[in-house]
Coordinates of C-alpha atoms in Angstrom, one line a residue:
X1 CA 32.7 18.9 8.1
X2 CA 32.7 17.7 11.8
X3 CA 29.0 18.7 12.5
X4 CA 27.9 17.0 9.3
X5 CA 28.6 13.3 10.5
X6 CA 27.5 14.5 14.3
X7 CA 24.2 15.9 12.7
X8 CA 23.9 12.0 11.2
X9 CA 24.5 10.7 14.6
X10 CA 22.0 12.7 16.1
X11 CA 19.4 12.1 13.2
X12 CA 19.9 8.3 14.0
X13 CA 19.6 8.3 17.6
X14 CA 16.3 10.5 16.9
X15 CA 15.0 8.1 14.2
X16 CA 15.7 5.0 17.2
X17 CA 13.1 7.3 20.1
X18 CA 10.7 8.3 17.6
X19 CA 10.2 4.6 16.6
X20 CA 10.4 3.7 20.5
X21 CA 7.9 6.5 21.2
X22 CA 5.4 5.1 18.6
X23 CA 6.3 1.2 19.7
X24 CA 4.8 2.6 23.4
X25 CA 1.9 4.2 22.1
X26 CA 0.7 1.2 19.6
X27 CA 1.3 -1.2 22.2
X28 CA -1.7 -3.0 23.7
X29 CA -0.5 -3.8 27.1
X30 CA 2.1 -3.4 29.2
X31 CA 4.4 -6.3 27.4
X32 CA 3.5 -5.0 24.1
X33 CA 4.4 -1.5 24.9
X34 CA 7.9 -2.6 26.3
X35 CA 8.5 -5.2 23.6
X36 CA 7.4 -2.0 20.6
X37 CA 9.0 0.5 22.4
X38 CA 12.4 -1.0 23.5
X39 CA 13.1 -3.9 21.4
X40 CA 12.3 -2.8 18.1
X41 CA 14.9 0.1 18.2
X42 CA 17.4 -2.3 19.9
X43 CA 16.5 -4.7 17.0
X44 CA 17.4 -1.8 15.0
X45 CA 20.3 -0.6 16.5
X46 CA 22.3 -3.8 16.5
X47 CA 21.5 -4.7 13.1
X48 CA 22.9 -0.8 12.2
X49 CA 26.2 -1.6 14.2
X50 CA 26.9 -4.9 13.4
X51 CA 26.6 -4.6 9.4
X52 CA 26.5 -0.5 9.1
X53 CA 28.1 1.4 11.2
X54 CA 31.3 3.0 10.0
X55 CA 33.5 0.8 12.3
X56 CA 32.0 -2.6 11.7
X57 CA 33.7 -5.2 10.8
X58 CA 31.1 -6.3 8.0
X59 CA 31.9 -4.9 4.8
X60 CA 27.9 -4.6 3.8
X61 CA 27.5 -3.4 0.0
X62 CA 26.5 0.0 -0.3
X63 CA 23.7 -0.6 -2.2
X64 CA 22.7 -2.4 1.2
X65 CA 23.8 0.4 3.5
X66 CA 21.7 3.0 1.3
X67 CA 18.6 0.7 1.6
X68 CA 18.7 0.4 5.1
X69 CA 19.5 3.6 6.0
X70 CA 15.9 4.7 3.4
X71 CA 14.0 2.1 5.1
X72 CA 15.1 3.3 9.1
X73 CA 14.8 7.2 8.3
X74 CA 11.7 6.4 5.9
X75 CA 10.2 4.5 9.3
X76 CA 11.0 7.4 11.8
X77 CA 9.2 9.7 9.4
X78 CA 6.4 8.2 8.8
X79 CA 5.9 6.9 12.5
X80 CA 6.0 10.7 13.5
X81 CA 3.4 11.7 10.4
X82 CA 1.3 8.8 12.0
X83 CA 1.6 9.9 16.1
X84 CA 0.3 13.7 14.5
X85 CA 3.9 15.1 14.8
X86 CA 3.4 15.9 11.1
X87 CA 5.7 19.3 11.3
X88 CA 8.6 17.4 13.5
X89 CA 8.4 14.7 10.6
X90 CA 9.1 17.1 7.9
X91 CA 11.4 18.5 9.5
X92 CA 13.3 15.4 10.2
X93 CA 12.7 14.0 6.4
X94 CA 14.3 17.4 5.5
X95 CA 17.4 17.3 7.7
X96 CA 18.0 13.4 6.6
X97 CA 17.8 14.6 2.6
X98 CA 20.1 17.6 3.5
X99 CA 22.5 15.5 5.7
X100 CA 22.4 12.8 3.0
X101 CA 23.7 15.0 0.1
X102 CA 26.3 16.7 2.1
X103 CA 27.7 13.2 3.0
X104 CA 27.9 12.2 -1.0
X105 CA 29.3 15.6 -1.3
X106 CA 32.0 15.6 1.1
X107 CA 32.8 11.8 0.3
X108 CA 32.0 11.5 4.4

């Protein structure tokens, strides 16, 4: 189950530019743009790989891990429902729920 963890990469590389995408569009200026659009998904990233990703050196709790993971993929979908991409988010919420329960399934 190969494509399974590839499909999570890809669903959290896609959750990181639709939050980017919305931090450029809510941004006021030029500086708020960059700063929404670039540093809030780098925020996110390094927070994912220092304390979540499957090779850091943080043992997080997975209580923690599950939260996080809800609160990033609950963002992403609801940043797309809010930038009118309404059928992209439900399609994104579905593939994170399917992806999700294959991972418990497969003990990935």
């Amino acid at each position: 189950m190969v494509l399974n963890v590839m499909l999570r990469f890809l669903l959290e590389v896609l959750a990181l530019v639709a939050i980017g995408l919305w931090g450029f569009q809510k941004g006021s200026g030029m500086i708020t743009s960059f700063l929404l659009g670039i540093g809030v998904p780098l925020i996110i990233a390094v927070i994912w790989g220092m304390f979540f990703a499957p090779a850091s050196t943080v043992n997080a709790p997975l209580w923690l891990k599950f939260g996080f993971e809800v609160a990033i993929f609950g963002l992403a979908f609801f940043v797309l429902l809010s930038m009118r991409f309404s059928a992209s988010a439900y399609i994104f919420g579905l593939a994170v729920v399917i992806n999700q329960t294959l991972l418990y399934i497969f003990k990935q």
